[in-house]
mmCIF file of C-alpha atoms in Angstrom:
data_model
loop_
_atom_site.group_PDB
_atom_site.id
_atom_site.type_symbol
_atom_site.label_atom_id
_atom_site.label_comp_id
_atom_site.label_asym_id
_atom_site.label_seq_id
_atom_site.Cartn_x
_atom_site.Cartn_y
_atom_site.Cartn_z
ATOM 1 C CA UNK A 1 -4.746 13.599 -12.094
ATOM 2 C CA UNK A 2 -6.706 15.395 -9.959
ATOM 3 C CA UNK A 3 -7.934 12.616 -8.012
ATOM 4 C CA UNK A 4 -6.668 9.391 -6.107
ATOM 5 C CA UNK A 5 -5.726 6.686 -9.061
ATOM 6 C CA UNK A 6 -6.222 3.126 -8.163
ATOM 7 C CA UNK A 7 -5.788 -0.074 -9.672
ATOM 8 C CA UNK A 8 -6.252 -2.409 -11.174
ATOM 9 C CA UNK A 9 -10.136 -1.501 -10.143
ATOM 10 C CA UNK A 10 -10.859 -5.424 -10.436
ATOM 11 C CA UNK A 11 -8.406 -8.761 -10.050
ATOM 12 C CA UNK A 12 -8.872 -12.306 -9.902
ATOM 13 C CA UNK A 13 -6.726 -14.690 -8.252
ATOM 14 C CA UNK A 14 -6.288 -18.244 -7.259
ATOM 15 C CA UNK A 15 -6.028 -19.027 -4.029
ATOM 16 C CA UNK A 16 -2.405 -19.247 -2.547
ATOM 17 C CA UNK A 17 -1.398 -16.492 -5.125
ATOM 18 C CA UNK A 18 -0.036 -13.034 -4.532
ATOM 19 C CA UNK A 19 -1.054 -9.816 -5.359
ATOM 20 C CA UNK A 20 0.326 -6.129 -5.415
ATOM 21 C CA UNK A 21 -2.512 -3.247 -5.110
ATOM 22 C CA UNK A 22 -1.194 0.448 -6.132
ATOM 23 C CA UNK A 23 -2.345 3.682 -5.623
ATOM 24 C CA UNK A 24 -1.475 6.880 -6.965
ATOM 25 C CA UNK A 25 -2.284 9.808 -4.798
ATOM 26 C CA UNK A 26 -2.810 13.540 -4.778
ATOM 27 C CA UNK A 27 0.175 14.834 -5.901
ATOM 28 C CA UNK A 28 1.253 17.147 -2.475
ATOM 29 C CA UNK A 29 -0.902 14.924 -0.388
ATOM 30 C CA UNK A 30 1.930 13.821 2.561
ATOM 31 C CA UNK A 31 -0.836 10.887 3.899
ATOM 32 C CA UNK A 32 -2.000 7.971 2.452
ATOM 33 C CA UNK A 33 -4.611 5.113 4.078
ATOM 34 C CA UNK A 34 -5.585 2.038 2.981
ATOM 35 C CA UNK A 35 -8.544 0.351 3.852
ATOM 36 C CA UNK A 36 -10.331 -2.663 3.776
ATOM 37 C CA UNK A 37 -14.596 -2.864 2.652
ATOM 38 C CA UNK A 38 -15.993 -6.102 2.623
ATOM 39 C CA UNK A 39 -19.279 -6.896 0.860
ATOM 40 C CA UNK A 40 -21.796 -4.791 2.688
ATOM 41 C CA UNK A 41 -20.230 -3.378 5.095
ATOM 42 C CA UNK A 42 -18.000 -0.937 6.169
ATOM 43 C CA UNK A 43 -14.207 0.572 6.371
ATOM 44 C CA UNK A 44 -11.437 -1.817 7.965
ATOM 45 C CA UNK A 45 -8.489 0.747 8.360
ATOM 46 C CA UNK A 46 -5.338 -0.942 7.231
ATOM 47 C CA UNK A 47 -2.334 0.784 7.658
ATOM 48 C CA UNK A 48 -1.098 4.834 7.804
ATOM 49 C CA UNK A 49 1.757 6.591 5.579
ATOM 50 C CA UNK A 50 2.265 9.995 6.510
ATOM 51 C CA UNK A 51 5.317 10.849 4.231
ATOM 52 C CA UNK A 52 6.830 7.184 3.352
ATOM 53 C CA UNK A 53 6.816 6.468 7.127
ATOM 54 C CA UNK A 54 3.783 3.536 8.235
ATOM 55 C CA UNK A 55 3.857 4.878 12.172
ATOM 56 C CA UNK A 56 0.832 2.710 12.406
ATOM 57 C CA UNK A 57 0.214 -0.936 11.271
ATOM 58 C CA UNK A 58 -1.732 -2.390 13.781
ATOM 59 C CA UNK A 59 -4.475 -2.857 10.980
ATOM 60 C CA UNK A 60 -2.899 -5.507 9.259
ATOM 61 C CA UNK A 61 -4.647 -8.766 9.456
ATOM 62 C CA UNK A 62 -1.695 -10.986 8.915
ATOM 63 C CA UNK A 63 1.892 -11.187 8.349
ATOM 64 C CA UNK A 64 0.728 -11.746 4.451
ATOM 65 C CA UNK A 65 -0.170 -8.134 4.478
ATOM 66 C CA UNK A 66 2.711 -5.508 3.857
ATOM 67 C CA UNK A 67 3.015 -2.011 2.013
ATOM 68 C CA UNK A 68 4.881 0.563 0.885
ATOM 69 C CA UNK A 69 4.912 3.833 0.409
ATOM 70 C CA UNK A 70 7.739 5.206 -2.138
ATOM 71 C CA UNK A 71 8.341 9.468 -2.818
ATOM 72 C CA UNK A 72 5.932 10.472 -0.792
ATOM 73 C CA UNK A 73 4.177 9.294 -3.451
ATOM 74 C CA UNK A 74 2.477 5.989 -4.651
ATOM 75 C CA UNK A 75 2.311 3.449 -2.143
ATOM 76 C CA UNK A 76 1.827 -0.890 -2.837
ATOM 77 C CA UNK A 77 -0.620 -2.760 -0.968
ATOM 78 C CA UNK A 78 0.980 -6.212 -1.079
ATOM 79 C CA UNK A 79 -1.082 -9.650 0.226
ATOM 80 C CA UNK A 80 0.444 -12.727 -0.127
ATOM 81 C CA UNK A 81 -0.767 -16.736 -1.192
ATOM 82 C CA UNK A 82 -3.861 -15.221 -1.030
ATOM 83 C CA UNK A 83 -7.053 -16.987 0.444
ATOM 84 C CA UNK A 84 -10.782 -16.589 0.012
ATOM 85 C CA UNK A 85 -11.367 -14.339 3.577
ATOM 86 C CA UNK A 86 -8.859 -11.989 1.700
ATOM 87 C CA UNK A 87 -12.027 -10.989 -0.896
ATOM 88 C CA UNK A 88 -12.704 -7.024 -0.504
ATOM 89 C CA UNK A 89 -12.523 -3.794 -2.134
ATOM 90 C CA UNK A 90 -9.290 -2.605 -1.631
ATOM 91 C CA UNK A 91 -9.706 1.422 -0.659
ATOM 92 C CA UNK A 92 -7.108 4.176 -0.851
ATOM 93 C CA UNK A 93 -7.314 7.340 0.372
ATOM 94 C CA UNK A 94 -4.913 10.168 0.881
ATOM 95 C CA UNK A 95 -5.094 13.788 2.720
ATOM 96 C CA UNK A 96 -2.738 17.321 3.068
ATOM 97 C CA UNK A 97 -2.754 15.673 7.015
ATOM 98 C CA UNK A 98 0.022 16.135 8.583
ATOM 99 C CA UNK A 99 0.177 18.910 11.221
ATOM 100 C CA UNK A 100 -3.779 19.518 9.437
ATOM 101 C CA UNK A 101 -5.668 17.487 11.096
ATOM 102 C CA UNK A 102 -8.741 18.981 10.038
ATOM 103 C CA UNK A 103 -7.456 17.783 6.436
ATOM 104 C CA UNK A 104 -10.476 15.381 4.181
ATOM 105 C CA UNK A 105 -9.648 12.130 3.004
ATOM 106 C CA UNK A 106 -9.969 12.108 -0.721
ATOM 107 C CA UNK A 107 -10.757 8.737 -2.009
ATOM 108 C CA UNK A 108 -10.166 5.724 -4.960
ATOM 109 C CA UNK A 109 -12.155 3.988 -6.587
ATOM 110 C CA UNK A 110 -11.130 0.816 -4.694
ATOM 111 C CA UNK A 111 -9.592 -2.640 -6.501
ATOM 112 C CA UNK A 112 -12.159 -5.232 -6.304
ATOM 113 C CA UNK A 113 -9.837 -8.498 -5.144
ATOM 114 C CA UNK A 114 -12.101 -11.750 -5.833
ATOM 115 C CA UNK A 115 -9.698 -15.119 -4.292
ATOM 116 C CA UNK A 116 -11.119 -17.872 -5.978
ATOM 117 C CA UNK B 1 -12.778 -0.590 18.677
ATOM 118 C CA UNK B 2 -12.935 3.165 18.469
ATOM 119 C CA UNK B 3 -15.392 2.436 15.338
ATOM 120 C CA UNK B 4 -18.356 4.677 15.413
ATOM 121 C CA UNK B 5 -21.314 2.965 14.801
ATOM 122 C CA UNK B 6 -24.015 4.506 12.319
ATOM 123 C CA UNK B 7 -28.118 3.961 12.804
ATOM 124 C CA UNK B 8 -30.015 2.834 11.356
ATOM 125 C CA UNK B 9 -28.638 0.738 9.159
ATOM 126 C CA UNK B 10 -31.401 1.291 6.187
ATOM 127 C CA UNK B 11 -33.335 3.936 5.504
ATOM 128 C CA UNK B 12 -35.823 4.238 3.233
ATOM 129 C CA UNK B 13 -37.509 7.480 2.059
ATOM 130 C CA UNK B 14 -39.904 9.374 -0.251
ATOM 131 C CA UNK B 15 -38.010 11.816 -2.838
ATOM 132 C CA UNK B 16 -38.477 15.172 -0.864
ATOM 133 C CA UNK B 17 -38.915 14.255 2.848
ATOM 134 C CA UNK B 18 -35.517 14.696 5.164
ATOM 135 C CA UNK B 19 -33.159 11.783 6.619
ATOM 136 C CA UNK B 20 -31.526 11.681 9.347
ATOM 137 C CA UNK B 21 -28.410 9.350 10.280
ATOM 138 C CA UNK B 22 -26.654 9.041 13.833
ATOM 139 C CA UNK B 23 -23.495 7.987 14.467
ATOM 140 C CA UNK B 24 -22.179 7.047 17.888
ATOM 141 C CA UNK B 25 -18.495 6.865 18.793
ATOM 142 C CA UNK B 26 -16.497 5.712 21.817
ATOM 143 C CA UNK B 27 -13.203 7.930 22.188
ATOM 144 C CA UNK B 28 -12.734 11.826 22.510
ATOM 145 C CA UNK B 29 -12.438 13.290 19.154
ATOM 146 C CA UNK B 30 -10.582 15.555 17.189
ATOM 147 C CA UNK B 31 -13.478 15.805 14.469
ATOM 148 C CA UNK B 32 -15.992 14.349 13.220
ATOM 149 C CA UNK B 33 -16.582 13.509 9.408
ATOM 150 C CA UNK B 34 -19.225 12.545 6.943
ATOM 151 C CA UNK B 35 -18.987 10.439 3.750
ATOM 152 C CA UNK B 36 -21.113 9.382 0.717
ATOM 153 C CA UNK B 37 -20.245 6.785 -0.838
ATOM 154 C CA UNK B 38 -22.583 5.295 -3.955
ATOM 155 C CA UNK B 39 -22.139 1.715 -4.793
ATOM 156 C CA UNK B 40 -18.847 0.994 -6.665
ATOM 157 C CA UNK B 41 -17.174 3.414 -5.676
ATOM 158 C CA UNK B 42 -14.814 5.275 -3.300
ATOM 159 C CA UNK B 43 -15.972 8.230 -0.647
ATOM 160 C CA UNK B 44 -16.767 11.618 -0.988
ATOM 161 C CA UNK B 45 -16.170 13.623 2.088
ATOM 162 C CA UNK B 46 -19.865 15.976 3.213
ATOM 163 C CA UNK B 47 -19.221 17.646 5.802
ATOM 164 C CA UNK B 48 -16.503 17.412 8.603
ATOM 165 C CA UNK B 49 -17.437 19.338 12.329
ATOM 166 C CA UNK B 50 -14.941 20.022 14.900
ATOM 167 C CA UNK B 51 -15.104 18.679 18.861
ATOM 168 C CA UNK B 52 -15.817 22.344 19.252
ATOM 169 C CA UNK B 53 -18.511 22.727 17.005
ATOM 170 C CA UNK B 54 -22.299 21.800 17.886
ATOM 171 C CA UNK B 55 -23.399 22.729 14.726
ATOM 172 C CA UNK B 56 -22.784 22.788 11.470
ATOM 173 C CA UNK B 57 -24.403 22.970 6.989
ATOM 174 C CA UNK B 58 -23.947 22.777 4.043
ATOM 175 C CA UNK B 59 -26.325 23.426 1.416
ATOM 176 C CA UNK B 60 -29.071 21.088 2.268
ATOM 177 C CA UNK B 61 -27.227 19.238 4.711
ATOM 178 C CA UNK B 62 -26.738 19.604 8.647
ATOM 179 C CA UNK B 63 -24.814 18.247 10.803
ATOM 180 C CA UNK B 64 -25.307 18.637 15.174
ATOM 181 C CA UNK B 65 -22.708 17.339 17.335
ATOM 182 C CA UNK B 66 -22.855 16.165 20.699
ATOM 183 C CA UNK B 67 -19.123 15.488 22.222
ATOM 184 C CA UNK B 68 -21.000 14.119 26.077
ATOM 185 C CA UNK B 69 -22.820 12.007 24.199
ATOM 186 C CA UNK B 70 -20.207 10.925 21.388
ATOM 187 C CA UNK B 71 -22.512 11.411 19.156
ATOM 188 C CA UNK B 72 -23.714 12.870 15.936
ATOM 189 C CA UNK B 73 -26.345 13.394 13.475
ATOM 190 C CA UNK B 74 -26.458 13.985 9.663
ATOM 191 C CA UNK B 75 -29.719 15.725 8.529
ATOM 192 C CA UNK B 76 -30.267 15.871 4.717
ATOM 193 C CA UNK B 77 -33.161 18.056 3.836
ATOM 194 C CA UNK B 78 -35.681 17.788 1.040
ATOM 195 C CA UNK B 79 -34.020 14.576 -0.384
ATOM 196 C CA UNK B 80 -33.830 13.507 -3.885
ATOM 197 C CA UNK B 81 -33.219 10.282 -5.422
ATOM 198 C CA UNK B 82 -29.417 11.095 -6.030
ATOM 199 C CA UNK B 83 -29.196 11.010 -2.462
ATOM 200 C CA UNK B 84 -29.339 7.232 -2.422
ATOM 201 C CA UNK B 85 -26.335 5.909 -1.768
ATOM 202 C CA UNK B 86 -24.447 4.622 1.830
ATOM 203 C CA UNK B 87 -22.999 7.245 4.665
ATOM 204 C CA UNK B 88 -20.567 6.659 6.697
ATOM 205 C CA UNK B 89 -19.613 9.132 9.776
ATOM 206 C CA UNK B 90 -15.495 8.887 10.667
ATOM 207 C CA UNK B 91 -13.427 9.988 13.642
ATOM 208 C CA UNK B 92 -10.101 10.827 14.175
ATOM 209 C CA UNK B 93 -8.330 11.025 17.746
ATOM 210 C CA UNK B 94 -5.104 12.604 17.377
ATOM 211 C CA UNK B 95 -3.613 10.939 20.891
ATOM 212 C CA UNK B 96 -3.788 7.028 18.988
ATOM 213 C CA UNK B 97 -2.584 8.303 15.454
ATOM 214 C CA UNK B 98 -3.452 9.899 12.309
ATOM 215 C CA UNK B 99 -5.514 7.059 11.024
ATOM 216 C CA UNK B 100 -9.335 7.754 10.952
ATOM 217 C CA UNK B 101 -12.276 5.557 12.012
ATOM 218 C CA UNK B 102 -15.282 4.696 10.011
ATOM 219 C CA UNK B 103 -18.675 3.729 11.204
ATOM 220 C CA UNK B 104 -20.070 0.303 9.906
ATOM 221 C CA UNK B 105 -22.777 3.492 7.998
ATOM 222 C CA UNK B 106 -26.447 4.194 6.619
ATOM 223 C CA UNK B 107 -27.674 2.584 3.600
ATOM 224 C CA UNK B 108 -29.865 5.386 2.146
ATOM 225 C CA UNK B 109 -32.752 5.122 -0.537
ATOM 226 C CA UNK B 110 -34.773 8.319 -2.056
ATOM 227 C CA UNK B 111 -37.745 6.300 -3.430
ATOM 228 C CA UNK B 112 -38.721 9.340 -6.755
#
């Protein structure tokens, strides 16, 4: 594919359920980022992967949030025991960055999560 | 927080006018980037300016960077209705990792 793909595009879940959000980055992009965007607000950094490793997990809001990346490709963001405050758009971005810090981020269209 | 802040939060102009948005940040940076977000979509990269650059142009976009004031501005000339979107600045500080920190955004409305 030409761009970053995220699925599902929309997810409605009941409070307390677990959800998995998927990101397929652009092929060859070594860096992958997850951000959270609440309605009408800016982007909140969650986690960053370089290859399959996550050197920075500082943005994860709580231990209910986890993420993994395999094959230096697909990444999954998992939210356990969802709460209403988890409702937001979750954006994934990938980049060639690694040794090249001047590469831009390429974003997917996000997953809109609604916790009822 | 390293997050930048854009101002104004919202801007409404007539088509053909110029739009100026400002971004302030808190730490030293390696580069600063501007992104655009249409409603319900992901962000699209517009322009990148390195810390050793002061001004950069791309089509109708002009970006300035003042590292002494830790601020940047984005100028869109001869605006069009299709420029209506939210605009975000993002900063990268290699010393604190490879994460990009985004500002709170400016919502631009261009009235036809």
